[in-house]
Coordinates of C-alpha atoms and ligand atoms in Angstrom, one line a residue:
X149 CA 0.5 37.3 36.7
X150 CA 1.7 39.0 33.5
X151 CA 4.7 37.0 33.4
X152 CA 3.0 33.3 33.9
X153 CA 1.0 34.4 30.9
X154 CA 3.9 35.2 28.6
X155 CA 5.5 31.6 30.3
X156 CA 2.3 29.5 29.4
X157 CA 1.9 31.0 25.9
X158 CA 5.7 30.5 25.7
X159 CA 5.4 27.1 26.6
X160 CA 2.1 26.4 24.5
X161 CA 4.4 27.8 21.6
X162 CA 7.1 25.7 22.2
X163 CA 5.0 22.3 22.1
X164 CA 2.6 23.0 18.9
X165 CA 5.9 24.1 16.9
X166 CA 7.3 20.6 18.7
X167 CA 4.2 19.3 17.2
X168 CA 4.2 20.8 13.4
X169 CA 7.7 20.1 12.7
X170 CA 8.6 17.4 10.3
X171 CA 9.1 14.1 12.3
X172 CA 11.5 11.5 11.1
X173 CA 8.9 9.2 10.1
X174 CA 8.1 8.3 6.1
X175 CA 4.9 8.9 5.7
X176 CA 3.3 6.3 3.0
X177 CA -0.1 7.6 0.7
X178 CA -2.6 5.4 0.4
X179 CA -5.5 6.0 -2.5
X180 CA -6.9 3.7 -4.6
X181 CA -8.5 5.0 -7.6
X182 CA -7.7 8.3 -9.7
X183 CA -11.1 9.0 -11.4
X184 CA -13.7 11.5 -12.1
X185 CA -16.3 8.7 -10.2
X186 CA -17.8 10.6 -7.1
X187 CA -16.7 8.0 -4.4
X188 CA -14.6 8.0 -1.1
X189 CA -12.2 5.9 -2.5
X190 CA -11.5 8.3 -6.0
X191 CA -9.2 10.9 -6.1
X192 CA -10.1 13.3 -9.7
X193 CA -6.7 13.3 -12.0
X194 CA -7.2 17.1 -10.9
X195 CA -7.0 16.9 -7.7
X196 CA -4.0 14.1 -7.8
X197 CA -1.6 16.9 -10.4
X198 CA -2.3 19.3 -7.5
X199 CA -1.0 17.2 -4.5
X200 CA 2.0 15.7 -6.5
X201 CA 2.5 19.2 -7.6
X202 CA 2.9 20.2 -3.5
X203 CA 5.2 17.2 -2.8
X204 CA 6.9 18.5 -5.4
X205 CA 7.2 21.9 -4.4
X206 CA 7.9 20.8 -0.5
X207 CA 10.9 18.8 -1.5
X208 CA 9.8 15.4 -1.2
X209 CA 11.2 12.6 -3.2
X210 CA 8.8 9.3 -3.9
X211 CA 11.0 6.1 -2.7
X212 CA 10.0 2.5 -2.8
X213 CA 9.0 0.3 0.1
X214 CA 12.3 -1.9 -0.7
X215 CA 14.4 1.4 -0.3
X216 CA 12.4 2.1 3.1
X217 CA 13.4 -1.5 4.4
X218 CA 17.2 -1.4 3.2
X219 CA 17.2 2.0 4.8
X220 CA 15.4 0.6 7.9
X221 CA 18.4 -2.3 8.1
X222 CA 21.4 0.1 7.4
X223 CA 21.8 -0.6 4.2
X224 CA 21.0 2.3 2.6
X225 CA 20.8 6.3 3.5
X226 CA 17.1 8.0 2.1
X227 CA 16.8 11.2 0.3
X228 CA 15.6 14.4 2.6
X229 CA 12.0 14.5 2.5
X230 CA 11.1 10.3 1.9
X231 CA 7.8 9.6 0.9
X232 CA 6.4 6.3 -0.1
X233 CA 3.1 6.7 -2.6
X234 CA 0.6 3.7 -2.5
X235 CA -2.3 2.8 -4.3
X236 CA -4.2 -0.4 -3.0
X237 CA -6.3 -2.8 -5.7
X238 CA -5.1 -2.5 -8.7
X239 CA -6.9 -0.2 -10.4
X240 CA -6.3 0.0 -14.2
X241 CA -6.0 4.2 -13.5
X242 CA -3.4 4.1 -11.8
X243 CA -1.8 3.4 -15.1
X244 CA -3.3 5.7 -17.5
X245 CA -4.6 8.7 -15.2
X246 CA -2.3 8.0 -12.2
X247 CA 1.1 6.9 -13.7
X248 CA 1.5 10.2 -16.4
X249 CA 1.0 12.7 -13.8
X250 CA 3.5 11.2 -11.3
X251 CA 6.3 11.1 -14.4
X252 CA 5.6 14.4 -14.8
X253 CA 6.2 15.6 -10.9
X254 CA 9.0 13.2 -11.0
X255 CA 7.0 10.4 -8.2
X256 CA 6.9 6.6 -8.1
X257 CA 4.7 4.2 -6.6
X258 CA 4.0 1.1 -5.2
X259 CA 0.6 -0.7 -6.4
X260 CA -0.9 -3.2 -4.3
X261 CA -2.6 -5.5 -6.5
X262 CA -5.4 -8.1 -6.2
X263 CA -4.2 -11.0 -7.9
X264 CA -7.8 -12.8 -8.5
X265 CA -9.2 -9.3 -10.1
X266 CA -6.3 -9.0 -12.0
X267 CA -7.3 -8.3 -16.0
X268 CA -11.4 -8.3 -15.0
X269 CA -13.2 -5.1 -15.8
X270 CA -11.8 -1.5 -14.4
X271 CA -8.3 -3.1 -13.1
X272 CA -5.1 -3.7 -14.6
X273 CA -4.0 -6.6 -16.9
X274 CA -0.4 -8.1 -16.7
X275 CA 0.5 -6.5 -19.3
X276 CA -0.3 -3.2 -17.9
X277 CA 1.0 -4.4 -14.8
X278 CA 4.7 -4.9 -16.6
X279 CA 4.6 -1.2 -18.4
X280 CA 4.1 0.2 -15.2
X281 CA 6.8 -2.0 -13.5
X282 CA 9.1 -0.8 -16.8
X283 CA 7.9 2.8 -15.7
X284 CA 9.4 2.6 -11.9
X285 CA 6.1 1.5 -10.4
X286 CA 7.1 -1.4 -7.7
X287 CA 4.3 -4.2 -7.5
X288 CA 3.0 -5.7 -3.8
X289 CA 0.3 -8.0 -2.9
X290 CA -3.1 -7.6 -1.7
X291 CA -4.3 -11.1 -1.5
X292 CA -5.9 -13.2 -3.9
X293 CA -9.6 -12.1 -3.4
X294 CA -9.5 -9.1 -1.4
X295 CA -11.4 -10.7 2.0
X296 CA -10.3 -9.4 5.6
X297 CA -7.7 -10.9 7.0
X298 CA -8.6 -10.1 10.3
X299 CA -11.8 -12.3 10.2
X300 CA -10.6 -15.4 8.5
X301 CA -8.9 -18.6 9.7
X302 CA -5.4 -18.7 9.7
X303 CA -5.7 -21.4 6.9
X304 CA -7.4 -19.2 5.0
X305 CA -5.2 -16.6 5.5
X306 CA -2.3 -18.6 4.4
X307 CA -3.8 -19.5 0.8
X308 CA -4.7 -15.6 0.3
X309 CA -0.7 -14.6 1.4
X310 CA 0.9 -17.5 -0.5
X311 CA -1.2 -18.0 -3.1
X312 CA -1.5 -14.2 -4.4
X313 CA 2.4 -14.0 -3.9
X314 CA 2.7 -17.3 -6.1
X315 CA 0.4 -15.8 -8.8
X316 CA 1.7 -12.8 -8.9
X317 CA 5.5 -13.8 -9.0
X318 CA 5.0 -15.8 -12.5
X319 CA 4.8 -12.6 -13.9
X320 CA 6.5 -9.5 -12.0
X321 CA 9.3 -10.9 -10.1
X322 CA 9.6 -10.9 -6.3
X323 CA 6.9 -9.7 -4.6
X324 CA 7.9 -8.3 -1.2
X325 CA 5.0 -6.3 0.2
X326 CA 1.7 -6.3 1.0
X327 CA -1.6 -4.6 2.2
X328 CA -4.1 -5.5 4.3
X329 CA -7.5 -5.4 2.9
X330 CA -9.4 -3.3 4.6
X331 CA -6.4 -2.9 7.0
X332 CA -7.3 -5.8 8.9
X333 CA -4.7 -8.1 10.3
X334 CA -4.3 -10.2 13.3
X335 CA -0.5 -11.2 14.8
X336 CA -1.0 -14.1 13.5
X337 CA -1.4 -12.7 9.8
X338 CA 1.8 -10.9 10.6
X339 CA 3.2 -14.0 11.6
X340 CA 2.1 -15.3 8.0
X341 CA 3.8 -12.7 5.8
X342 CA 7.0 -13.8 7.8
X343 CA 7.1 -16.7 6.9
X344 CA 5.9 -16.5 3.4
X345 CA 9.0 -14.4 2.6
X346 CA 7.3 -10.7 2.8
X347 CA 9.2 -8.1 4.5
X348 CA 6.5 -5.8 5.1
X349 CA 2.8 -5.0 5.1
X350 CA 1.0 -2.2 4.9
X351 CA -1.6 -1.2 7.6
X352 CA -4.9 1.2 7.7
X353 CA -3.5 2.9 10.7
X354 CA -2.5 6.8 10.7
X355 CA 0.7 7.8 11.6
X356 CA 4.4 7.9 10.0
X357 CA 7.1 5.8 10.0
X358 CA 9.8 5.6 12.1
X359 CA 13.4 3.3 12.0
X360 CA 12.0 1.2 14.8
X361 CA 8.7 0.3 13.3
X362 CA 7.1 -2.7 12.8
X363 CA 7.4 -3.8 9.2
X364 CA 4.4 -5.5 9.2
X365 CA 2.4 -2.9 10.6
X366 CA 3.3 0.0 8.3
X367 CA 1.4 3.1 8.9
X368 CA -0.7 4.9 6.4
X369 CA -1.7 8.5 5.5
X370 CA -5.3 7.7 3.7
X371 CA -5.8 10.0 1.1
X372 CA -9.8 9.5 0.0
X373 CA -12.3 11.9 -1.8
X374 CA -11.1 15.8 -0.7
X375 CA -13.6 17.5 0.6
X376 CA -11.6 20.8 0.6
X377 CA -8.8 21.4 -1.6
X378 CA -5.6 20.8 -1.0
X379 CA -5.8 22.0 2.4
X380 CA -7.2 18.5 3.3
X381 CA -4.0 17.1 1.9
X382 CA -1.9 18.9 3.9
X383 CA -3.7 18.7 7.1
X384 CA -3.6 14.8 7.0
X385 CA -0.1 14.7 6.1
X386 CA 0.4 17.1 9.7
X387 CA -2.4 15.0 11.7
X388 CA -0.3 12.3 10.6
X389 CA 3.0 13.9 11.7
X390 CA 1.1 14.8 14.9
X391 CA 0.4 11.5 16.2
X392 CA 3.7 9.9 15.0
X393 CA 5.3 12.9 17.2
X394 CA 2.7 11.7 20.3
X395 CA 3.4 8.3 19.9
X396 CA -0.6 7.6 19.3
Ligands
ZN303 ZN1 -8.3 -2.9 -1.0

């Protein structure tokens, strides 16, 4: 009897240290705003210095969604520890609270911006759009007027895709990725973003990512309000690395 004891608790060991080491997936951040506001959706610049500050510490190196795709496609090899940092809206923060703490743990990002809001009160203006491009920040789409996806026609759906890429191209350059508002898509939305010349989109749903994945589905580690310290931060970035390992 001893010895099936010591077998299970060998065996119940062996799968949660399966389960807690790294997986090969990126995992991709997703906040939106870096601000003292008490809201879901705001991170405190605080609370922001102290998770670069652990990425830092860990090892991790911030890559783009580009360099994720070329990598994907053979193209290119990825440092150790990849992660992808995304903020989703276009907050005018992400410049001036975000952007100086990430120079200073030596992180980049990709900002998903809404191209209808773009210059209205509390987000960013072109020009603060292009400093931050200067500044390594790599600019994607989140549709023209931030509506879900997953609820609209597919002509509707087209104008949003098209139209925000269009907008936002006449002043950043290619735009090559997007978010789903809210995280809603359809396969047909996906289907969209093909052919509209995106080569990825990011999703709502937990969980790393993979070389196999589908670019148009990219998986997200949401990183809202913490509730308890940096403890939080680390225990999504493992609940995330827990699923990806389960396949969920
Ligand atoms: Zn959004």
């Amino acid at each position: 009897m001893n010895r099936l004891m010591a077998l299970s608790a060998f065996i119940v060991i062996c799968i949660l240290s399966w389960l807690v080491w790294p997986g090969p997936g990126v995992p991709i951040l997703a906040y939106h705003q870096i601000s003292e506001a008490d809201d879901i959706y705001s991170v405190t610049a605080a609370q922001f210095e102290e998770q670069m500050s652990y990425l830092q510490d860990k090892g991790y190196t911030a890559i783009s969604l580009e360099q994720l795709y070329y990598y994907y496609n053979g193209k290119i090899s990825l440092p150790d520890k990849p992660i992808i940092i995304t903020f989703d809206d276009g907050y005018e923060d992400n410049l001036l609270a975000a952007l100086p703490i990430m120079e200073k743990y030596n992180m980049r990002s990709t900002v998903f911006v809404v191209s209808g809001l773009v210059g209205t009160s509390e987000y960013l203006s072109w020009q603060q759009i292009a400093e931050m491009q200067v500044r390594h920040t790599e600019i994607g789409s989140h549709t023209v007027s931030h509506i879900s996806l997953g609820d609209t026609s597919p002509d509707q759906q087209r104008r949003e895709v098209i139209d925000s890429k269009a907008i936002l191209e006449q002043h950043v350059g290619s735009v090559k990725f997007f978010a789903y508002p809210f995280g809603q898509f359809t396969p047909i939305t996906e289907e969209i973003l093909r052919e509209a010349g995106y080569l990825g989109a990011c999703s709502g749903i937990a969980g790393l990512n993979p070389k196999g994945v589908d670019t148009y589905a990219l998986k997200r580690v949401n990183v809202p309000h913490p509730k308890y310290g940096l403890g939080e931060f680390r225990l999504r970035l493992l609940r995330a690395n827990i699923y990806s390992k389960l396949g969920i």
